[in-house]
CSV table of C-alpha atoms in Angstrom, one decimal:
chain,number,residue,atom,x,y,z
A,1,UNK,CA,112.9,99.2,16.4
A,2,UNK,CA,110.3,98.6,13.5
A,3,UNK,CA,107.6,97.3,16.2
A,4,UNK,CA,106.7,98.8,19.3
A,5,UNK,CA,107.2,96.5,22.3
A,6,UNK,CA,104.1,95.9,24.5
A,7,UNK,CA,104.3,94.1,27.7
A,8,UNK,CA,102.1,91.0,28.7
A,9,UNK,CA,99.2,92.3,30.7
A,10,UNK,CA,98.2,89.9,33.1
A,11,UNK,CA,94.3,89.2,33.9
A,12,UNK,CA,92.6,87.2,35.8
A,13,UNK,CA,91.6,84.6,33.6
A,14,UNK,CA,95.7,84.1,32.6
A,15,UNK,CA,96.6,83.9,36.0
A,16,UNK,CA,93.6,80.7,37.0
A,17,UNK,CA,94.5,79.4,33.8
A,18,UNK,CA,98.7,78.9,34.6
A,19,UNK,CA,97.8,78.5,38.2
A,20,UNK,CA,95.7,75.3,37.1
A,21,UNK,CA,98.3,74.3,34.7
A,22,UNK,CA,101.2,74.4,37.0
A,23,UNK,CA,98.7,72.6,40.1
A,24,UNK,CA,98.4,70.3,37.6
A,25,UNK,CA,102.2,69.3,36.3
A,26,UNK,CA,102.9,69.3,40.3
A,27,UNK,CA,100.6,67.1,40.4
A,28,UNK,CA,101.4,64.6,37.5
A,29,UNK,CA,105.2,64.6,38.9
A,30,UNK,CA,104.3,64.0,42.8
A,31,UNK,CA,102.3,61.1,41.6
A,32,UNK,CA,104.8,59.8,39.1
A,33,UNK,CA,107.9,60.2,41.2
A,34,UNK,CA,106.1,59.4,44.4
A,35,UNK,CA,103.2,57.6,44.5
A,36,UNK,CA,103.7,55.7,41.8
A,37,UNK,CA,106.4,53.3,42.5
A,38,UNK,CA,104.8,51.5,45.7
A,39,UNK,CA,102.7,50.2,43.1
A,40,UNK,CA,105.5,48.3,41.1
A,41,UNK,CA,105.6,44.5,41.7
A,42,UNK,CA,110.2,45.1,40.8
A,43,UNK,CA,112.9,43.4,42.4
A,44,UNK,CA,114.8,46.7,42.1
A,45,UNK,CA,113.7,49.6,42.0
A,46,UNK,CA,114.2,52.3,39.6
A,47,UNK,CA,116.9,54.6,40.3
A,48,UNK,CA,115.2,58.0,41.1
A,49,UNK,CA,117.5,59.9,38.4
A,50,UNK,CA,115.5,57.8,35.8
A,51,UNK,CA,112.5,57.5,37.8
A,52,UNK,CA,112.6,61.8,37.4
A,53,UNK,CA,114.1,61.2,33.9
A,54,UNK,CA,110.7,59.0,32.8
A,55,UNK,CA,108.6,61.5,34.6
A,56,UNK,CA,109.1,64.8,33.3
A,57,UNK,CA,109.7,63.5,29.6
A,58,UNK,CA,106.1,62.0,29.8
A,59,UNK,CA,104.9,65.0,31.6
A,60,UNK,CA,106.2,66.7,28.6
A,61,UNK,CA,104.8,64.7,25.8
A,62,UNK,CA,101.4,64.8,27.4
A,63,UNK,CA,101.0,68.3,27.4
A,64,UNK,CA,102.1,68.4,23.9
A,65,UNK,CA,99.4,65.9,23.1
A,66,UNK,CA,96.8,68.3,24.9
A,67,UNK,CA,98.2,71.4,23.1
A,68,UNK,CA,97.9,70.1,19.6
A,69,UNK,CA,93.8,68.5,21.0
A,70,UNK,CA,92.6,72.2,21.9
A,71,UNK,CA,92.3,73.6,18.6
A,72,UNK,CA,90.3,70.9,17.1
A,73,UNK,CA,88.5,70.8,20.0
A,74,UNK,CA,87.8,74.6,20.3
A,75,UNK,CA,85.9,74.3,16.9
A,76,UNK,CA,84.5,71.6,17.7
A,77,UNK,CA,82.3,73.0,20.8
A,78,UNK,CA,83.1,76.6,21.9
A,79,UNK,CA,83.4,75.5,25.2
A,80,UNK,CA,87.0,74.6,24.9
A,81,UNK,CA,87.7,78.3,23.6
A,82,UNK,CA,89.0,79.4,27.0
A,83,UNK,CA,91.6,76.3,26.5
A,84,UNK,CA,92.5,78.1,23.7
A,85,UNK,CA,93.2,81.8,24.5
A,86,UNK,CA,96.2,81.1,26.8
A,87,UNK,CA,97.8,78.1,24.6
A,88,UNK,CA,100.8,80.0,24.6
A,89,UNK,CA,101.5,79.7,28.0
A,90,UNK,CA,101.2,75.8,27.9
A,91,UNK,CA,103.7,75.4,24.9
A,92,UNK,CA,106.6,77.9,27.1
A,93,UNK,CA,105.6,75.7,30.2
A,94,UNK,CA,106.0,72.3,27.8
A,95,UNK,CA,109.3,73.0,26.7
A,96,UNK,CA,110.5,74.0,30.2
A,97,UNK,CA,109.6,70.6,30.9
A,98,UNK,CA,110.8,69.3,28.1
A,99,UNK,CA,114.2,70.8,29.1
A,100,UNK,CA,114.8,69.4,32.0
A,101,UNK,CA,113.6,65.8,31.0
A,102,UNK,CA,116.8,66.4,28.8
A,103,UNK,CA,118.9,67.9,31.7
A,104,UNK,CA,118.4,64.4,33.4
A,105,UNK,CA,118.8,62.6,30.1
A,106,UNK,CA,122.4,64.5,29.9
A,107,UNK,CA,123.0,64.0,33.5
A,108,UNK,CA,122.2,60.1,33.7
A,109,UNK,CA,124.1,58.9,31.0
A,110,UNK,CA,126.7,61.2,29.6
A,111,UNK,CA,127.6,63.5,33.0
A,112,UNK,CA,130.6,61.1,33.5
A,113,UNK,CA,132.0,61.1,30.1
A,114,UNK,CA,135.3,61.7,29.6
A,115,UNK,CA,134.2,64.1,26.4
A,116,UNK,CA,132.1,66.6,26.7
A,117,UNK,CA,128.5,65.4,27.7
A,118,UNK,CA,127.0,67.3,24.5
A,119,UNK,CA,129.7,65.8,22.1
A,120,UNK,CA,128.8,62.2,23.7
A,121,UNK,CA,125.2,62.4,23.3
A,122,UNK,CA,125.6,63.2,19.6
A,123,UNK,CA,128.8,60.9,19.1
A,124,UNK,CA,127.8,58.1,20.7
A,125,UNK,CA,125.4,56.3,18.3
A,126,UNK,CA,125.4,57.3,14.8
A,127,UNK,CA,123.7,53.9,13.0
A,128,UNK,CA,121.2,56.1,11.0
A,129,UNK,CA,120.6,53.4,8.3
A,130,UNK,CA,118.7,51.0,10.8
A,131,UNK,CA,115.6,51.3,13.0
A,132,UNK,CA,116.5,49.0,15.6
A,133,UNK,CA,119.2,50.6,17.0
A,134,UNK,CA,118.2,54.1,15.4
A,135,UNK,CA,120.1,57.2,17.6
A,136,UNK,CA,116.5,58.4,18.3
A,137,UNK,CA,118.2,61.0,20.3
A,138,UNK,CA,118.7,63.0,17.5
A,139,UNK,CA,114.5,62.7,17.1
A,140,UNK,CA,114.5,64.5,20.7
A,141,UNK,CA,117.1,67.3,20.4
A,142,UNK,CA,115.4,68.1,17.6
A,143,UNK,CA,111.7,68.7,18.9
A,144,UNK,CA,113.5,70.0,21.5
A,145,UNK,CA,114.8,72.7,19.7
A,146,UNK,CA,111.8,73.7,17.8
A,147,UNK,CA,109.9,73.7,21.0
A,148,UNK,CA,112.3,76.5,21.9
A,149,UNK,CA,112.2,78.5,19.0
A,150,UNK,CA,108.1,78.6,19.2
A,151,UNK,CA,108.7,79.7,23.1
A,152,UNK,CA,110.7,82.4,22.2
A,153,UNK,CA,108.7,83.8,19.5
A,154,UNK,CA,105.5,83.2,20.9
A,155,UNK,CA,105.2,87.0,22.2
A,156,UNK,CA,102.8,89.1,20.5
A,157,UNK,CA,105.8,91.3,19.3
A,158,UNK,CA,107.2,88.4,17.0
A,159,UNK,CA,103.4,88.5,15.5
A,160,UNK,CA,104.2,91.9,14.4
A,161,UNK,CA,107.8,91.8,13.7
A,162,UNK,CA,107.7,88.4,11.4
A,163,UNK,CA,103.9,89.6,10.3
A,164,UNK,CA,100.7,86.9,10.9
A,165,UNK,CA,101.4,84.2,7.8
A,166,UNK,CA,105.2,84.0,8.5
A,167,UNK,CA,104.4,83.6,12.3
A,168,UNK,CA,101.6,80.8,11.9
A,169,UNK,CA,103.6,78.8,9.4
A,170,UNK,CA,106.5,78.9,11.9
A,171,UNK,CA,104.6,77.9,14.5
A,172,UNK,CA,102.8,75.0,12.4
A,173,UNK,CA,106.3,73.4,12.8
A,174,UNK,CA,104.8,71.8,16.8
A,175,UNK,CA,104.0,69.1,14.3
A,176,UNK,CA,107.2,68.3,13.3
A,177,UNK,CA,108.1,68.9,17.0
A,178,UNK,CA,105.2,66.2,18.2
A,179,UNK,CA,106.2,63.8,15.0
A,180,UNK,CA,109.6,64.0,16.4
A,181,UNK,CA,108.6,63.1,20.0
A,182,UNK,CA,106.4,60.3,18.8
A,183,UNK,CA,109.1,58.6,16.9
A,184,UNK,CA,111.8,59.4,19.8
A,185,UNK,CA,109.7,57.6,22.2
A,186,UNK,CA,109.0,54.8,20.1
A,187,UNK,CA,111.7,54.3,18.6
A,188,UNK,CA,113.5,54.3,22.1
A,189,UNK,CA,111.1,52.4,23.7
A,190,UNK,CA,112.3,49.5,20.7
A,191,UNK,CA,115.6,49.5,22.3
A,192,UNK,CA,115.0,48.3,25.8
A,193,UNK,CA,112.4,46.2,27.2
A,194,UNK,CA,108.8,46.2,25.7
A,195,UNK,CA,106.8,48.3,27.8
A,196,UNK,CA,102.3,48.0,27.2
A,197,UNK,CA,102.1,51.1,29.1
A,198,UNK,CA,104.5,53.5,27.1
A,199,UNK,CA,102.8,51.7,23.8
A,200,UNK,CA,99.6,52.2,25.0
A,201,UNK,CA,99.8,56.0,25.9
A,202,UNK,CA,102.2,56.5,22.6
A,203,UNK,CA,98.9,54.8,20.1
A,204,UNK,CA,96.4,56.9,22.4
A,205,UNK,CA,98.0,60.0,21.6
A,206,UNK,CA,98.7,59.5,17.9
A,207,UNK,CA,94.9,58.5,17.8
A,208,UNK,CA,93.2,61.3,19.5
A,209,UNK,CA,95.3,63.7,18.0
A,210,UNK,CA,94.6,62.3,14.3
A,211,UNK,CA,91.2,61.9,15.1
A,212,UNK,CA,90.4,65.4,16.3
A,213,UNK,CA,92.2,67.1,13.3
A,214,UNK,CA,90.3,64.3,11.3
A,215,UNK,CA,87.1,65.2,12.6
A,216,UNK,CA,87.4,69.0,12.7
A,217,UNK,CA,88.4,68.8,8.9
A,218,UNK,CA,85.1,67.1,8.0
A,219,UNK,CA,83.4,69.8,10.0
A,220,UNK,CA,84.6,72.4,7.7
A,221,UNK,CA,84.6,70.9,4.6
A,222,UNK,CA,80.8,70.2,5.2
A,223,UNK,CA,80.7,74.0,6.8
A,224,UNK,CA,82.7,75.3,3.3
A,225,UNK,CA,79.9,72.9,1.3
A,226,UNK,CA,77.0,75.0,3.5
A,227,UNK,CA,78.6,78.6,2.7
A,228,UNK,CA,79.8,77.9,-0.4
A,229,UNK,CA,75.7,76.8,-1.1
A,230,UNK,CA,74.7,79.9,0.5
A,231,UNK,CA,76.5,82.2,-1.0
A,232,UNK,CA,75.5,80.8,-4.3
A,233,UNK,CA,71.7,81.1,-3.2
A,234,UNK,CA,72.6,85.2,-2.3
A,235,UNK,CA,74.3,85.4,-5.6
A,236,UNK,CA,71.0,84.2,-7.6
A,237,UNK,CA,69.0,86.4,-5.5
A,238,UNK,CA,71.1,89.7,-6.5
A,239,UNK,CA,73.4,90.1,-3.5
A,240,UNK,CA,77.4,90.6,-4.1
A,241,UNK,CA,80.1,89.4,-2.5
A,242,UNK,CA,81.8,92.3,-0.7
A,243,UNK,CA,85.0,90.8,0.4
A,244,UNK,CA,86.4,88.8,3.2
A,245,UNK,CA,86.0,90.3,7.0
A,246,UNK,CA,89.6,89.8,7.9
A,247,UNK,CA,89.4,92.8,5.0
A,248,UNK,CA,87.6,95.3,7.2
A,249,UNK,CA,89.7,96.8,10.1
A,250,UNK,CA,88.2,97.9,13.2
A,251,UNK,CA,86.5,101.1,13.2
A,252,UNK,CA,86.9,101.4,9.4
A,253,UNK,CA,85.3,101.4,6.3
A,254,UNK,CA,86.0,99.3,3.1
A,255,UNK,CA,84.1,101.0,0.1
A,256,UNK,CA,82.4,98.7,-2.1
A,257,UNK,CA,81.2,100.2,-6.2
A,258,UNK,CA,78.5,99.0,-7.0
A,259,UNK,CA,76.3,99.5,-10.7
A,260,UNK,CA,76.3,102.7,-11.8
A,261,UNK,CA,79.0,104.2,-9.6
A,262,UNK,CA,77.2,103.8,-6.6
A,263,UNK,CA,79.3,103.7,-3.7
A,264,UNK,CA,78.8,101.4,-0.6
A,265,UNK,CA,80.8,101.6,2.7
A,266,UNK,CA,80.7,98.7,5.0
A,267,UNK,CA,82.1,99.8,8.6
A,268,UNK,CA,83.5,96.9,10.9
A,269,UNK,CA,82.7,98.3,15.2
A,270,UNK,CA,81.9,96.7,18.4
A,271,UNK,CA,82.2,93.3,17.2
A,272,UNK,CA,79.6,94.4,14.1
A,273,UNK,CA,79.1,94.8,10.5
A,274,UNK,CA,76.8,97.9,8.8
A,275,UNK,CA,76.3,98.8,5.0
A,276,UNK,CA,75.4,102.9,4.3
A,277,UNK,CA,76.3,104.8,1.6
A,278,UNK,CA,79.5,106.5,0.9
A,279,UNK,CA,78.0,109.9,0.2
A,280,UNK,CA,77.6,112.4,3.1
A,281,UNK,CA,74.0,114.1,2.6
A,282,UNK,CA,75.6,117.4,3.4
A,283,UNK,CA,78.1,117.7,0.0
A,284,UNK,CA,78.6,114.2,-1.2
A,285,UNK,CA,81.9,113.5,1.2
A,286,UNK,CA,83.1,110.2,1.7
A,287,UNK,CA,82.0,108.7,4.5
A,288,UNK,CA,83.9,105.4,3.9
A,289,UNK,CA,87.2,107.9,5.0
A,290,UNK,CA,85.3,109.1,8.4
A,291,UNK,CA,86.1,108.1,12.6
A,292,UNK,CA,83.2,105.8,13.8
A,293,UNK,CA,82.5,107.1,17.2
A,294,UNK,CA,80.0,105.7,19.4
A,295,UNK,CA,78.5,104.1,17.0
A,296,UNK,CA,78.1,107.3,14.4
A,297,UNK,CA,80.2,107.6,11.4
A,298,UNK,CA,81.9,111.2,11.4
A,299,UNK,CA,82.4,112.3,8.0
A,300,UNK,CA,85.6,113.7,7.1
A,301,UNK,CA,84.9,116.8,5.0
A,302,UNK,CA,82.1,118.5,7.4
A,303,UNK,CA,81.9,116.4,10.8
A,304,UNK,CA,78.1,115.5,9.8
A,305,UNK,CA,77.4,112.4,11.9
A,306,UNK,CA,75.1,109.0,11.0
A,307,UNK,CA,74.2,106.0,13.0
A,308,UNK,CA,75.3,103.4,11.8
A,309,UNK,CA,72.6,101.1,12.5
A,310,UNK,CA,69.5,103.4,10.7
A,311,UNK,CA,71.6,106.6,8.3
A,312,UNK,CA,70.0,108.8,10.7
A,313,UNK,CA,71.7,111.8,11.9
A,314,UNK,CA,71.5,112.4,15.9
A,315,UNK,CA,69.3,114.5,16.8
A,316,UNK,CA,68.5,117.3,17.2
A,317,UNK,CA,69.4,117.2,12.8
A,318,UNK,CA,67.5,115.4,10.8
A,319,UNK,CA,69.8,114.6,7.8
A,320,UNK,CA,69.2,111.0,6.3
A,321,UNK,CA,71.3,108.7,4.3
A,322,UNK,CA,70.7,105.4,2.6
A,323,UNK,CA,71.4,101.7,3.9
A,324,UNK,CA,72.4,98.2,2.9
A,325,UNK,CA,71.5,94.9,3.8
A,326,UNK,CA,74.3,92.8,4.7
A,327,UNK,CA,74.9,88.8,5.4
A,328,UNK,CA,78.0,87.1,6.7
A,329,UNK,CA,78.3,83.7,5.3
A,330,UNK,CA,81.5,82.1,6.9
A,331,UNK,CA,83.9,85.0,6.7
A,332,UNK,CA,82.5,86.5,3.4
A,333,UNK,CA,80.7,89.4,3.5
A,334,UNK,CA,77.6,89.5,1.3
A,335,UNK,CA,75.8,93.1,0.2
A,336,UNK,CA,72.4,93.2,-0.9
A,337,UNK,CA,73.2,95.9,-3.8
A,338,UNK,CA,69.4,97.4,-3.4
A,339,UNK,CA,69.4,100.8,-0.8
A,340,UNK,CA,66.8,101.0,1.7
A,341,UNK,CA,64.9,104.5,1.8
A,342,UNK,CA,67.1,107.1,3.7
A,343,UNK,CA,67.0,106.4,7.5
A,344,UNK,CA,65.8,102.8,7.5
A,345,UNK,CA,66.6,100.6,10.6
A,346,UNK,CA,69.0,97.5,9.8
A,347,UNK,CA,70.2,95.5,12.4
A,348,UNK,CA,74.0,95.3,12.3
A,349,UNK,CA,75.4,91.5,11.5
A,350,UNK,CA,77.5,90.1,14.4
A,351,UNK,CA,80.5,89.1,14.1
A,352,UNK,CA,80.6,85.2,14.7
A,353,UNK,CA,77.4,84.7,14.3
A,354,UNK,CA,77.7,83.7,10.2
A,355,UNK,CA,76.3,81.2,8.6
């Protein structure tokens, strides 16, 4: 195989965060299915098929609702970040949900049909030129399908087999999946008897989640106005734009030229950035090619070793090199193209901490 398969370690954290999760859709179905209907002022009842039908296809749309909040909410305030970490594990539980709400769907109405139930469901109403009457089943078995797909692949091993942009646009397609939902459920909801609650929670849903993008997409435009300023200001002041961190791998080097073929090499360790010079004290090796270790760059040719943070060999040796200032603005790394006197202390930029 062209990527090596690495199981799912399980931590703590993952296993509060699904235990929650499921507490919670126990919950949301107990209440629904039991609780719920003493409430209803009905002649007769519900039948509990539907009553199961209704609750796990709500159950379902809810948590896509929450799933597509938590991003704009995790840039919004950082707080929501652990929300974020485990997404994955509430889209696989959403479409389990989602599967069975269609289970009873196929169940309910088409179990007894004397074609096959799947043949039914597809056969049975194919007025696509109206919207009163629209087969918005079609709307359902379709976000149902592309909730599957982003289950299956949702494993870090698909990151690395389809690669990170071909992954992310796939899994951009939840939008289709929630557009889908949203019209299934309204568009159904038009067919039978009008229902405030079902509209209600339908608007609420379609608000918040267009609100949230809405609102995180003025944050960084007026974030991309700030940087875009800043870097500007750096520019006019003599610093150069090194490249993008997402650039840098971990424990590595990129090498930067500067005027007059001097050579910079920015190192990305421990969650930090540091500038030195690509030139070993000892013969000139490149230092941009060495093993950071411990926070020391090794250098390939000799093994002559630097701290990142100050050029200063360990000691007992005394060997010096140069270092750079650097400035993270956004993403973008920014190098001040002047070298500090061999062995001069600069404090390393943290990552997530840019301007």
């Amino acid at each position: 195989m062209s990527v090596q398969y690495t199981p799912v370690l399980w931590n703590r954290n993952k296993i509060i965060y699904d235990a929650v999760l499921l507490i919670a859709i126990a919950l949301y179905l107990y209440v629904y299915i039991r609780v719920a209907p003493g409430f209803e002022d009905v002649t007769k009842p519900i039948d509990g098929a539907v009553l199961r039908m209704r609750a796990f296809g709500s159950c379902a749309f809810l948590m896509l609702t929450m799933i597509l909040c938590i991003g704009p909410l995790a840039r919004l305030d950082r707080r929501f970040l652990p929300l974020l970490y485990n997404r994955r594990h509430f889209g696989v539980m959403t479409a389990g949900i989602a599967a069975v709400h269609a289970n009873y769907v196929l169940g309910w109405y088409f179990n007894f049909s004397p074609t096959d139930r799947y043949v039914a469901l597809l056969s049975s109403n194919t007025s696509y030129g109206q919207i009163l009457g629209f087969p918005f089943e079609a709307l359902g078995i379709g976000a149902l399908l592309i909730l599957f797909v982003l289950a299956a692949t949702s494993h870090d091993f698909w990151l690395s087999f389809l690669g990170a942009p071909l992954w992310k646009a796939l899994h951009m397609s939840i939008y289709f999946a929630y557009a889908a939902v949203v019209l299934h459920v309204a568009l159904g909801a038009l067919q039978g008897p009008g229902d405030p609650i079902i509209t209600s929670v339908v608007t609420a849903s379609v608000v918040l989640v267009c609100g949230l993008h809405f609102a995180t997409g003025r944050m960084e435009a007026a974030r991309e106005r700030g940087e875009a300023t800043a870097r500007a200001s750096l520019q006019e002041a003599g610093w150069v734009i090194a490249g993008e961190v997402d650039e840098i791998d971990e424990d590595c080097a990129k090498v930067v030229t500067l005027a007059e073929e001097e050579r910079v090499a920015i190192f990305k360790y421990d969650g930090k950035l540091s500038a030195i010079t690509n030139a070993c004290a000892h013969q000139n090796g490149p230092l941009g090619e060495g093993k950071v270790l411990w926070g020391c760059i090794t250098c390939p040719w000799h093994g002559y070793q630097y701290n990142l943070a100050d050029g200063r060999a360990p000691e007992p040796f005394t060997e010096k090199i140069s270092t750079y200032r650097l400035k993270l603005i956004g993403s973008t790394v920014l190098l001040d193209p002047k070298a500090l006197p061999p062995g001069t202390h600069v404090e390393p930029v943290i990552l997530g901490e840019g301007a």
